[in-house]
């Protein structure tokens, strides 16, 4: 790697900067694990416990995607600026700048899972393995399944949500409280929410430029530029071993996740029975074991 072990810093990305963190001591025998967070418009914080995988010479790389966290913030940029292609270019720049593009493994969570799948479909020569966690294969499927999950909320909750969505008052305290019911069922079932998850949640709430433009006001009301984006048609082109992860209570329902298992030639799917959207926080022991086993298998 071109950067020292256990380091943080910034990488030049055109006229902008991408913040990164490397945990562990790089070893030429083990490809680093590059962690791509969700959102879009979140930060790396809620995935920090994946540093537990930095052992036996495997480095773990986190970064904040452009627009959030420690990376360049651009609140003045409009929706036309925030595209999947921008973030694919940023990821490619990160890999090249860190000197790992010749040998690496990708982990993508939620939106990050779609991003790494699209990256892998171009068959980069250095990619050794892929982990897609809690991600939909398309936002069309996601939006359809959100209707199913919303209909199963306690009486009155979805009605309250839709009233605020129709009125354009999704920034109100009432909408937030009703939204928390959905999040407590399908995003993070831990109570209280872990500190790392809260850090990313509050970053998105305080700096919503990217999330609002690409997603919308909430996980289940997707009206941004991604509302019709899909990677389904590119999945058969992925040529590396792929681990697909989801939670039994996940907002990324089986309908949205199944195309990864069905269309990627070498993919297996693990479901975490006691988790929703963040099994790395909800079932950390099993999560670590499953991911470690997959990573070890790549080296055999």
PDB file of C-alpha atoms in Angstrom:
ATOM      1  CA  UNK A   1       0.000   0.000   0.000  1.00  0.00           C
ATOM      2  CA  UNK A   2       1.090   3.564  -0.614  1.00  0.00           C
ATOM      3  CA  UNK A   3       0.005   4.747   2.839  1.00  0.00           C
ATOM      4  CA  UNK A   4       1.288   3.766   6.285  1.00  0.00           C
ATOM      5  CA  UNK A   5      -0.585   1.377   8.553  1.00  0.00           C
ATOM      6  CA  UNK A   6      -3.063   2.763  11.064  1.00  0.00           C
ATOM      7  CA  UNK A   7      -3.311   6.125   9.370  1.00  0.00           C
ATOM      8  CA  UNK A   8      -5.857   8.741   8.355  1.00  0.00           C
ATOM      9  CA  UNK A   9      -5.664  11.451   5.737  1.00  0.00           C
ATOM     10  CA  UNK A  10      -7.077  12.957   2.566  1.00  0.00           C
ATOM     11  CA  UNK A  11      -6.725  11.966  -1.063  1.00  0.00           C
ATOM     12  CA  UNK A  12      -7.023  14.407  -3.931  1.00  0.00           C
ATOM     13  CA  UNK A  13     -10.083  13.692  -6.093  1.00  0.00           C
ATOM     14  CA  UNK A  14     -10.068  16.251  -8.888  1.00  0.00           C
ATOM     15  CA  UNK A  15     -10.599  19.584  -7.172  1.00  0.00           C
ATOM     16  CA  UNK A  16     -11.968  17.853  -4.068  1.00  0.00           C
ATOM     17  CA  UNK A  17     -10.672  15.702  -1.194  1.00  0.00           C
ATOM     18  CA  UNK A  18     -11.711  12.239   0.018  1.00  0.00           C
ATOM     19  CA  UNK A  19     -11.071  11.434   3.685  1.00  0.00           C
ATOM     20  CA  UNK A  20      -9.795   7.911   4.435  1.00  0.00           C
ATOM     21  CA  UNK A  21      -8.736   5.735   7.347  1.00  0.00           C
ATOM     22  CA  UNK A  22      -6.493   2.646   7.230  1.00  0.00           C
ATOM     23  CA  UNK A  23      -6.636   0.211  10.150  1.00  0.00           C
ATOM     24  CA  UNK A  24      -4.088  -2.572  10.524  1.00  0.00           C
ATOM     25  CA  UNK A  25      -0.731  -3.412   9.058  1.00  0.00           C
ATOM     26  CA  UNK A  26      -0.771  -4.130   5.329  1.00  0.00           C
ATOM     27  CA  UNK A  27       0.644  -7.481   4.269  1.00  0.00           C
ATOM     28  CA  UNK A  28       1.398  -8.394   0.684  1.00  0.00           C
ATOM     29  CA  UNK A  29      -0.239 -11.813   1.172  1.00  0.00           C
ATOM     30  CA  UNK A  30      -3.676 -10.494   2.124  1.00  0.00           C
ATOM     31  CA  UNK A  31      -5.629  -7.997   0.031  1.00  0.00           C
ATOM     32  CA  UNK A  32      -7.032  -5.060   1.999  1.00  0.00           C
ATOM     33  CA  UNK A  33     -10.753  -4.865   2.672  1.00  0.00           C
ATOM     34  CA  UNK A  34     -12.171  -1.560   1.407  1.00  0.00           C
ATOM     35  CA  UNK A  35     -15.427  -0.600   3.164  1.00  0.00           C
ATOM     36  CA  UNK A  36     -17.990   1.448   1.205  1.00  0.00           C
ATOM     37  CA  UNK A  37     -20.710   3.024   3.341  1.00  0.00           C
ATOM     38  CA  UNK A  38     -24.374   3.565   2.588  1.00  0.00           C
ATOM     39  CA  UNK A  39     -26.605   6.584   2.273  1.00  0.00           C
ATOM     40  CA  UNK A  40     -25.931   8.080  -0.105  1.00  0.00           C
ATOM     41  CA  UNK A  41     -24.880  10.887   2.178  1.00  0.00           C
ATOM     42  CA  UNK A  42     -23.911   8.894   5.259  1.00  0.00           C
ATOM     43  CA  UNK A  43     -20.408   8.450   6.722  1.00  0.00           C
ATOM     44  CA  UNK A  44     -18.052   5.615   7.601  1.00  0.00           C
ATOM     45  CA  UNK A  45     -18.773   5.858  11.357  1.00  0.00           C
ATOM     46  CA  UNK A  46     -21.526   3.248  11.619  1.00  0.00           C
ATOM     47  CA  UNK A  47     -19.211   0.673   9.998  1.00  0.00           C
ATOM     48  CA  UNK A  48     -16.248   1.321  12.287  1.00  0.00           C
ATOM     49  CA  UNK A  49     -16.568  -1.996  14.119  1.00  0.00           C
ATOM     50  CA  UNK A  50     -15.394  -3.676  10.932  1.00  0.00           C
ATOM     51  CA  UNK A  51     -11.908  -2.693  12.034  1.00  0.00           C
ATOM     52  CA  UNK A  52     -12.111  -5.947  14.026  1.00  0.00           C
ATOM     53  CA  UNK A  53     -11.304  -7.657  10.716  1.00  0.00           C
ATOM     54  CA  UNK A  54      -7.895  -5.947  10.614  1.00  0.00           C
ATOM     55  CA  UNK A  55      -5.841  -8.852  11.815  1.00  0.00           C
ATOM     56  CA  UNK A  56      -3.259 -11.284  10.505  1.00  0.00           C
ATOM     57  CA  UNK A  57      -1.928  -8.658   8.145  1.00  0.00           C
ATOM     58  CA  UNK A  58      -5.183  -7.586   6.510  1.00  0.00           C
ATOM     59  CA  UNK A  59      -5.702  -3.845   6.371  1.00  0.00           C
ATOM     60  CA  UNK A  60      -9.235  -2.401   6.530  1.00  0.00           C
ATOM     61  CA  UNK A  61      -9.887   0.846   4.671  1.00  0.00           C
ATOM     62  CA  UNK A  62     -12.788   3.177   5.493  1.00  0.00           C
ATOM     63  CA  UNK A  63     -13.569   6.440   3.740  1.00  0.00           C
ATOM     64  CA  UNK A  64     -16.228   9.152   3.682  1.00  0.00           C
ATOM     65  CA  UNK A  65     -17.837   9.628   0.301  1.00  0.00           C
ATOM     66  CA  UNK A  66     -17.727  13.072  -1.229  1.00  0.00           C
ATOM     67  CA  UNK A  67     -20.156  15.542   0.336  1.00  0.00           C
ATOM     68  CA  UNK A  68     -20.097  14.123   3.863  1.00  0.00           C
ATOM     69  CA  UNK A  69     -17.988  13.484   6.927  1.00  0.00           C
ATOM     70  CA  UNK A  70     -14.348  14.438   6.537  1.00  0.00           C
ATOM     71  CA  UNK A  71     -14.516  14.709   2.740  1.00  0.00           C
ATOM     72  CA  UNK A  72     -15.218  17.885   0.786  1.00  0.00           C
ATOM     73  CA  UNK A  73     -18.732  19.200   1.425  1.00  0.00           C
ATOM     74  CA  UNK A  74     -20.547  20.885  -1.419  1.00  0.00           C
ATOM     75  CA  UNK A  75     -23.914  22.153  -0.137  1.00  0.00           C
ATOM     76  CA  UNK A  76     -24.301  24.442  -3.130  1.00  0.00           C
ATOM     77  CA  UNK A  77     -24.233  21.627  -5.706  1.00  0.00           C
ATOM     78  CA  UNK A  78     -27.536  20.596  -7.264  1.00  0.00           C
ATOM     79  CA  UNK A  79     -29.004  17.152  -7.833  1.00  0.00           C
ATOM     80  CA  UNK A  80     -27.419  16.849 -11.285  1.00  0.00           C
ATOM     81  CA  UNK A  81     -23.954  16.792  -9.652  1.00  0.00           C
ATOM     82  CA  UNK A  82     -24.629  13.849  -7.335  1.00  0.00           C
ATOM     83  CA  UNK A  83     -24.619  10.805  -9.608  1.00  0.00           C
ATOM     84  CA  UNK A  84     -23.606   7.143  -9.222  1.00  0.00           C
ATOM     85  CA  UNK A  85     -20.853   7.819 -11.771  1.00  0.00           C
ATOM     86  CA  UNK A  86     -19.346  10.467  -9.484  1.00  0.00           C
ATOM     87  CA  UNK A  87     -19.076   7.997  -6.616  1.00  0.00           C
ATOM     88  CA  UNK A  88     -17.792   5.213  -8.870  1.00  0.00           C
ATOM     89  CA  UNK A  89     -15.046   7.572 -10.013  1.00  0.00           C
ATOM     90  CA  UNK A  90     -14.287   8.467  -6.404  1.00  0.00           C
ATOM     91  CA  UNK A  91     -13.978   4.801  -5.455  1.00  0.00           C
ATOM     92  CA  UNK A  92     -11.654   4.087  -8.386  1.00  0.00           C
ATOM     93  CA  UNK A  93      -9.561   7.120  -7.443  1.00  0.00           C
ATOM     94  CA  UNK A  94      -9.346   5.927  -3.817  1.00  0.00           C
ATOM     95  CA  UNK A  95      -8.123   2.468  -4.857  1.00  0.00           C
ATOM     96  CA  UNK A  96      -5.532   3.888  -7.226  1.00  0.00           C
ATOM     97  CA  UNK A  97      -4.332   6.612  -4.857  1.00  0.00           C
ATOM     98  CA  UNK A  98      -3.909   4.191  -1.968  1.00  0.00           C
ATOM     99  CA  UNK A  99      -1.972   1.829  -4.200  1.00  0.00           C
ATOM    100  CA  UNK A 100      -4.336  -1.122  -3.716  1.00  0.00           C
ATOM    101  CA  UNK A 101      -6.030  -1.294  -7.114  1.00  0.00           C
ATOM    102  CA  UNK A 102      -3.965  -4.347  -8.074  1.00  0.00           C
ATOM    103  CA  UNK A 103      -5.349  -6.480  -5.193  1.00  0.00           C
ATOM    104  CA  UNK A 104      -8.329  -5.706  -2.964  1.00  0.00           C
ATOM    105  CA  UNK A 105     -11.684  -6.926  -1.623  1.00  0.00           C
ATOM    106  CA  UNK A 106     -14.755  -4.686  -1.505  1.00  0.00           C
ATOM    107  CA  UNK A 107     -17.467  -4.527   1.161  1.00  0.00           C
ATOM    108  CA  UNK A 108     -20.468  -2.352   0.334  1.00  0.00           C
ATOM    109  CA  UNK A 109     -23.388  -1.728   2.674  1.00  0.00           C
ATOM    110  CA  UNK A 110     -26.858  -0.556   1.523  1.00  0.00           C
ATOM    111  CA  UNK A 111     -26.309   2.061  -1.237  1.00  0.00           C
ATOM    112  CA  UNK A 112     -22.644   1.104  -0.971  1.00  0.00           C
ATOM    113  CA  UNK A 113     -23.597  -2.460  -1.918  1.00  0.00           C
ATOM    114  CA  UNK A 114     -25.099  -1.259  -5.178  1.00  0.00           C
ATOM    115  CA  UNK A 115     -22.013   0.880  -5.788  1.00  0.00           C
ATOM    116  CA  UNK A 116     -19.543  -1.981  -5.326  1.00  0.00           C
ATOM    117  CA  UNK A 117     -21.684  -4.300  -7.476  1.00  0.00           C
ATOM    118  CA  UNK A 118     -21.617  -1.786 -10.306  1.00  0.00           C
ATOM    119  CA  UNK A 119     -17.848  -1.380  -9.839  1.00  0.00           C
ATOM    120  CA  UNK A 120     -17.340  -5.153  -9.919  1.00  0.00           C
ATOM    121  CA  UNK A 121     -19.398  -5.523 -13.093  1.00  0.00           C
ATOM    122  CA  UNK A 122     -16.609  -3.771 -15.004  1.00  0.00           C
ATOM    123  CA  UNK A 123     -14.329  -6.654 -13.965  1.00  0.00           C
ATOM    124  CA  UNK A 124     -11.390  -4.672 -12.535  1.00  0.00           C
ATOM    125  CA  UNK A 125      -8.341  -6.892 -12.610  1.00  0.00           C
ATOM    126  CA  UNK A 126      -7.373  -6.308  -8.984  1.00  0.00           C
ATOM    127  CA  UNK A 127     -10.707  -7.206  -7.392  1.00  0.00           C
ATOM    128  CA  UNK A 128     -10.457 -10.516  -5.508  1.00  0.00           C
ATOM    129  CA  UNK A 129     -13.843 -10.729  -3.796  1.00  0.00           C
ATOM    130  CA  UNK A 130     -17.057  -8.856  -3.119  1.00  0.00           C
ATOM    131  CA  UNK A 131     -19.373  -8.512  -0.108  1.00  0.00           C
ATOM    132  CA  UNK A 132     -22.776  -6.927  -0.721  1.00  0.00           C
ATOM    133  CA  UNK A 133     -24.572  -6.193   2.554  1.00  0.00           C
ATOM    134  CA  UNK A 134     -28.191  -5.086   3.066  1.00  0.00           C
ATOM    135  CA  UNK A 135     -28.506  -3.682  -0.437  1.00  0.00           C
ATOM    136  CA  UNK A 136     -31.263  -3.723  -3.050  1.00  0.00           C
ATOM    137  CA  UNK A 137     -30.432  -4.639  -6.613  1.00  0.00           C
ATOM    138  CA  UNK A 138     -32.688  -1.832  -7.835  1.00  0.00           C
ATOM    139  CA  UNK A 139     -34.556   1.111  -6.398  1.00  0.00           C
ATOM    140  CA  UNK A 140     -37.649   0.067  -8.326  1.00  0.00           C
ATOM    141  CA  UNK A 141     -37.767  -3.094  -6.223  1.00  0.00           C
ATOM    142  CA  UNK A 142     -36.901  -1.065  -3.119  1.00  0.00           C
ATOM    143  CA  UNK A 143     -39.765   1.375  -3.621  1.00  0.00           C
ATOM    144  CA  UNK A 144     -42.217  -1.451  -4.232  1.00  0.00           C
ATOM    145  CA  UNK A 145     -41.157  -3.242  -1.054  1.00  0.00           C
ATOM    146  CA  UNK A 146     -41.342  -0.033   0.969  1.00  0.00           C
ATOM    147  CA  UNK A 147     -45.077  -0.026   0.260  1.00  0.00           C
ATOM    148  CA  UNK A 148     -45.323  -3.528   1.752  1.00  0.00           C
ATOM    149  CA  UNK A 149     -43.352  -2.599   4.878  1.00  0.00           C
ATOM    150  CA  UNK A 150     -45.229   0.667   5.369  1.00  0.00           C
ATOM    151  CA  UNK A 151     -48.582  -1.103   5.191  1.00  0.00           C
ATOM    152  CA  UNK A 152     -47.507  -3.348   8.088  1.00  0.00           C
ATOM    153  CA  UNK A 153     -46.657  -0.478  10.455  1.00  0.00           C
ATOM    154  CA  UNK A 154     -48.837   0.051  13.550  1.00  0.00           C
ATOM    155  CA  UNK A 155     -52.202   1.729  12.896  1.00  0.00           C
ATOM    156  CA  UNK A 156     -51.936   5.411  12.141  1.00  0.00           C
ATOM    157  CA  UNK A 157     -48.191   5.549  11.575  1.00  0.00           C
ATOM    158  CA  UNK A 158     -48.195   5.319   7.789  1.00  0.00           C
ATOM    159  CA  UNK A 159     -51.140   7.696   7.590  1.00  0.00           C
ATOM    160  CA  UNK A 160     -49.167  10.267   9.574  1.00  0.00           C
ATOM    161  CA  UNK A 161     -46.109   9.778   7.377  1.00  0.00           C
ATOM    162  CA  UNK A 162     -48.092  10.182   4.158  1.00  0.00           C
ATOM    163  CA  UNK A 163     -49.855  13.296   5.435  1.00  0.00           C
ATOM    164  CA  UNK A 164     -46.498  15.001   6.015  1.00  0.00           C
ATOM    165  CA  UNK A 165     -45.097  13.741   2.706  1.00  0.00           C
ATOM    166  CA  UNK A 166     -48.091  15.176   0.859  1.00  0.00           C
ATOM    167  CA  UNK A 167     -47.812  18.475   2.728  1.00  0.00           C
ATOM    168  CA  UNK A 168     -44.053  18.759   2.241  1.00  0.00           C
ATOM    169  CA  UNK A 169     -43.443  18.845   5.990  1.00  0.00           C
ATOM    170  CA  UNK A 170     -41.040  15.915   6.243  1.00  0.00           C
ATOM    171  CA  UNK A 171     -38.706  18.109   8.310  1.00  0.00           C
ATOM    172  CA  UNK A 172     -41.234  18.282  11.157  1.00  0.00           C
ATOM    173  CA  UNK A 173     -40.855  16.642  14.570  1.00  0.00           C
ATOM    174  CA  UNK A 174     -44.045  14.651  13.972  1.00  0.00           C
ATOM    175  CA  UNK A 175     -42.641  13.112  10.794  1.00  0.00           C
ATOM    176  CA  UNK A 176     -39.399  12.262  12.587  1.00  0.00           C
ATOM    177  CA  UNK A 177     -41.230  10.485  15.402  1.00  0.00           C
ATOM    178  CA  UNK A 178     -43.346   8.453  12.992  1.00  0.00           C
ATOM    179  CA  UNK A 179     -40.245   7.703  10.918  1.00  0.00           C
ATOM    180  CA  UNK A 180     -38.503   6.289  13.992  1.00  0.00           C
ATOM    181  CA  UNK A 181     -41.151   3.561  14.197  1.00  0.00           C
ATOM    182  CA  UNK A 182     -40.111   2.276  10.771  1.00  0.00           C
ATOM    183  CA  UNK A 183     -36.409   2.684  11.544  1.00  0.00           C
ATOM    184  CA  UNK A 184     -36.766   0.806  14.827  1.00  0.00           C
ATOM    185  CA  UNK A 185     -38.291  -2.144  12.973  1.00  0.00           C
ATOM    186  CA  UNK A 186     -36.305  -2.271   9.747  1.00  0.00           C
ATOM    187  CA  UNK A 187     -33.100  -0.217  10.026  1.00  0.00           C
ATOM    188  CA  UNK A 188     -31.623  -0.740  13.504  1.00  0.00           C
ATOM    189  CA  UNK A 189     -33.509  -2.804  16.081  1.00  0.00           C
ATOM    190  CA  UNK A 190     -31.105  -2.050  18.932  1.00  0.00           C
ATOM    191  CA  UNK A 191     -32.369   0.213  21.715  1.00  0.00           C
ATOM    192  CA  UNK A 192     -30.656   2.522  22.337  1.00  0.00           C
ATOM    193  CA  UNK A 193     -28.970   2.978  18.988  1.00  0.00           C
ATOM    194  CA  UNK A 194     -25.191   2.399  19.166  1.00  0.00           C
ATOM    195  CA  UNK A 195     -22.963   5.467  19.251  1.00  0.00           C
ATOM    196  CA  UNK A 196     -21.360   4.746  15.873  1.00  0.00           C
ATOM    197  CA  UNK A 197     -24.759   4.383  14.209  1.00  0.00           C
ATOM    198  CA  UNK A 198     -25.976   7.597  15.811  1.00  0.00           C
ATOM    199  CA  UNK A 199     -22.894   9.433  14.545  1.00  0.00           C
ATOM    200  CA  UNK A 200     -23.728   8.578  10.940  1.00  0.00           C
ATOM    201  CA  UNK A 201     -27.453   9.167  11.425  1.00  0.00           C
ATOM    202  CA  UNK A 202     -26.889  12.625  12.856  1.00  0.00           C
ATOM    203  CA  UNK A 203     -24.374  13.498  10.128  1.00  0.00           C
ATOM    204  CA  UNK A 204     -27.003  12.717   7.501  1.00  0.00           C
ATOM    205  CA  UNK A 205     -29.616  14.725   9.379  1.00  0.00           C
ATOM    206  CA  UNK A 206     -27.314  17.729   9.880  1.00  0.00           C
ATOM    207  CA  UNK A 207     -25.842  17.641   6.380  1.00  0.00           C
ATOM    208  CA  UNK A 208     -28.591  16.243   4.115  1.00  0.00           C
ATOM    209  CA  UNK A 209     -27.404  17.611   0.749  1.00  0.00           C
ATOM    210  CA  UNK A 210     -26.462  14.281  -0.837  1.00  0.00           C
ATOM    211  CA  UNK A 211     -29.131  12.148   0.845  1.00  0.00           C
ATOM    212  CA  UNK A 212     -31.941  14.539  -0.036  1.00  0.00           C
ATOM    213  CA  UNK A 213     -30.842  14.901  -3.653  1.00  0.00           C
ATOM    214  CA  UNK A 214     -30.288  11.235  -4.390  1.00  0.00           C
ATOM    215  CA  UNK A 215     -32.655   9.466  -1.990  1.00  0.00           C
ATOM    216  CA  UNK A 216     -35.232  11.782  -0.460  1.00  0.00           C
ATOM    217  CA  UNK A 217     -36.464  12.612   3.042  1.00  0.00           C
ATOM    218  CA  UNK A 218     -36.386   9.064   4.438  1.00  0.00           C
ATOM    219  CA  UNK A 219     -35.491   5.454   3.683  1.00  0.00           C
ATOM    220  CA  UNK A 220     -39.056   4.640   2.664  1.00  0.00           C
ATOM    221  CA  UNK A 221     -39.917   7.771   0.656  1.00  0.00           C
ATOM    222  CA  UNK A 222     -37.443   7.632  -2.204  1.00  0.00           C
ATOM    223  CA  UNK A 223     -38.123  10.543  -4.545  1.00  0.00           C
ATOM    224  CA  UNK A 224     -34.544  11.546  -5.398  1.00  0.00           C
ATOM    225  CA  UNK A 225     -32.462  10.935  -8.493  1.00  0.00           C
ATOM    226  CA  UNK A 226     -31.827   7.281  -7.556  1.00  0.00           C
ATOM    227  CA  UNK A 227     -35.509   6.317  -7.546  1.00  0.00           C
ATOM    228  CA  UNK A 228     -35.179   4.313 -10.766  1.00  0.00           C
ATOM    229  CA  UNK A 229     -31.486   3.332 -10.591  1.00  0.00           C
ATOM    230  CA  UNK A 230     -30.653  -0.368 -10.886  1.00  0.00           C
ATOM    231  CA  UNK A 231     -27.633  -2.644 -11.172  1.00  0.00           C
ATOM    232  CA  UNK A 232     -29.656  -5.771 -12.025  1.00  0.00           C
ATOM    233  CA  UNK A 233     -28.687  -5.814 -15.686  1.00  0.00           C
ATOM    234  CA  UNK A 234     -24.964  -5.775 -14.843  1.00  0.00           C
ATOM    235  CA  UNK A 235     -24.929  -8.493 -12.174  1.00  0.00           C
ATOM    236  CA  UNK A 236     -24.203 -11.426 -14.538  1.00  0.00           C
ATOM    237  CA  UNK A 237     -20.939  -9.682 -15.458  1.00  0.00           C
ATOM    238  CA  UNK A 238     -19.508  -9.951 -11.932  1.00  0.00           C
ATOM    239  CA  UNK A 239     -16.754 -12.572 -12.046  1.00  0.00           C
ATOM    240  CA  UNK A 240     -15.435 -12.729  -8.458  1.00  0.00           C
ATOM    241  CA  UNK A 241     -16.718 -14.754  -5.476  1.00  0.00           C
ATOM    242  CA  UNK A 242     -19.510 -12.769  -3.838  1.00  0.00           C
ATOM    243  CA  UNK A 243     -21.041 -12.927  -0.366  1.00  0.00           C
ATOM    244  CA  UNK A 244     -24.517 -11.417  -0.036  1.00  0.00           C
ATOM    245  CA  UNK A 245     -25.764 -10.457   3.454  1.00  0.00           C
ATOM    246  CA  UNK A 246     -29.130  -9.299   4.774  1.00  0.00           C
ATOM    247  CA  UNK A 247     -31.205  -9.296   7.951  1.00  0.00           C
ATOM    248  CA  UNK A 248     -34.474 -11.121   8.498  1.00  0.00           C
ATOM    249  CA  UNK A 249     -36.159  -7.798   9.394  1.00  0.00           C
ATOM    250  CA  UNK A 250     -34.168  -5.754   6.877  1.00  0.00           C
ATOM    251  CA  UNK A 251     -35.658  -2.884   4.920  1.00  0.00           C
ATOM    252  CA  UNK A 252     -33.700  -4.506   2.092  1.00  0.00           C
ATOM    253  CA  UNK A 253     -36.255  -7.314   1.874  1.00  0.00           C
ATOM    254  CA  UNK A 254     -35.575 -10.696   0.225  1.00  0.00           C
ATOM    255  CA  UNK A 255     -37.338  -9.477  -2.917  1.00  0.00           C
ATOM    256  CA  UNK A 256     -34.816  -6.655  -3.299  1.00  0.00           C
ATOM    257  CA  UNK A 257     -31.768  -8.776  -2.415  1.00  0.00           C
ATOM    258  CA  UNK A 258     -32.499 -12.002  -4.335  1.00  0.00           C
ATOM    259  CA  UNK A 259     -31.252 -10.745  -7.736  1.00  0.00           C
ATOM    260  CA  UNK A 260     -27.717 -10.627  -6.353  1.00  0.00           C
ATOM    261  CA  UNK A 261     -27.871 -14.309  -5.437  1.00  0.00           C
ATOM    262  CA  UNK A 262     -29.669 -15.331  -8.618  1.00  0.00           C
ATOM    263  CA  UNK A 263     -27.733 -13.292 -11.198  1.00  0.00           C
ATOM    264  CA  UNK A 264     -24.136 -13.192  -9.925  1.00  0.00           C
ATOM    265  CA  UNK A 265     -22.517 -16.438 -11.107  1.00  0.00           C
ATOM    266  CA  UNK A 266     -20.552 -17.181  -7.904  1.00  0.00           C
ATOM    267  CA  UNK A 267     -22.688 -15.812  -5.057  1.00  0.00           C
ATOM    268  CA  UNK A 268     -23.998 -17.134  -1.766  1.00  0.00           C
ATOM    269  CA  UNK A 269     -26.514 -15.471   0.547  1.00  0.00           C
ATOM    270  CA  UNK A 270     -26.458 -15.377   4.352  1.00  0.00           C
ATOM    271  CA  UNK A 271     -29.468 -14.081   6.303  1.00  0.00           C
ATOM    272  CA  UNK A 272     -29.060 -12.852   9.892  1.00  0.00           C
ATOM    273  CA  UNK A 273     -32.179 -13.950  11.765  1.00  0.00           C
ATOM    274  CA  UNK A 274     -32.004 -11.365  14.563  1.00  0.00           C
ATOM    275  CA  UNK A 275     -31.061  -8.353  12.474  1.00  0.00           C
ATOM    276  CA  UNK A 276     -32.555  -5.667  10.310  1.00  0.00           C
ATOM    277  CA  UNK A 277     -30.395  -3.349   8.172  1.00  0.00           C
ATOM    278  CA  UNK A 278     -27.177  -3.353  10.235  1.00  0.00           C
ATOM    279  CA  UNK A 279     -26.291  -6.945  11.236  1.00  0.00           C
ATOM    280  CA  UNK A 280     -22.688  -5.889  11.812  1.00  0.00           C
ATOM    281  CA  UNK A 281     -24.083  -3.995  14.840  1.00  0.00           C
ATOM    282  CA  UNK A 282     -27.066  -6.200  15.688  1.00  0.00           C
ATOM    283  CA  UNK A 283     -25.259  -9.570  15.499  1.00  0.00           C
ATOM    284  CA  UNK A 284     -21.573  -8.607  15.560  1.00  0.00           C
ATOM    285  CA  UNK A 285     -20.200 -11.985  16.642  1.00  0.00           C
ATOM    286  CA  UNK A 286     -21.892 -13.967  13.875  1.00  0.00           C
ATOM    287  CA  UNK A 287     -21.270 -11.200  11.380  1.00  0.00           C
ATOM    288  CA  UNK A 288     -17.545 -11.232  12.103  1.00  0.00           C
ATOM    289  CA  UNK A 289     -17.435 -15.033  11.798  1.00  0.00           C
ATOM    290  CA  UNK A 290     -19.301 -15.109   8.474  1.00  0.00           C
ATOM    291  CA  UNK A 291     -17.224 -12.354   6.891  1.00  0.00           C
ATOM    292  CA  UNK A 292     -13.936 -13.745   8.240  1.00  0.00           C
ATOM    293  CA  UNK A 293     -14.775 -17.170   6.833  1.00  0.00           C
ATOM    294  CA  UNK A 294     -15.489 -15.674   3.423  1.00  0.00           C
ATOM    295  CA  UNK A 295     -12.265 -13.661   3.415  1.00  0.00           C
ATOM    296  CA  UNK A 296     -10.233 -16.691   4.445  1.00  0.00           C
ATOM    297  CA  UNK A 297     -11.822 -18.714   1.657  1.00  0.00           C
ATOM    298  CA  UNK A 298     -10.647 -16.211  -0.925  1.00  0.00           C
ATOM    299  CA  UNK A 299      -7.041 -17.040  -0.100  1.00  0.00           C
ATOM    300  CA  UNK A 300      -7.384 -20.808  -0.562  1.00  0.00           C
TER     301      UNK A 300
END
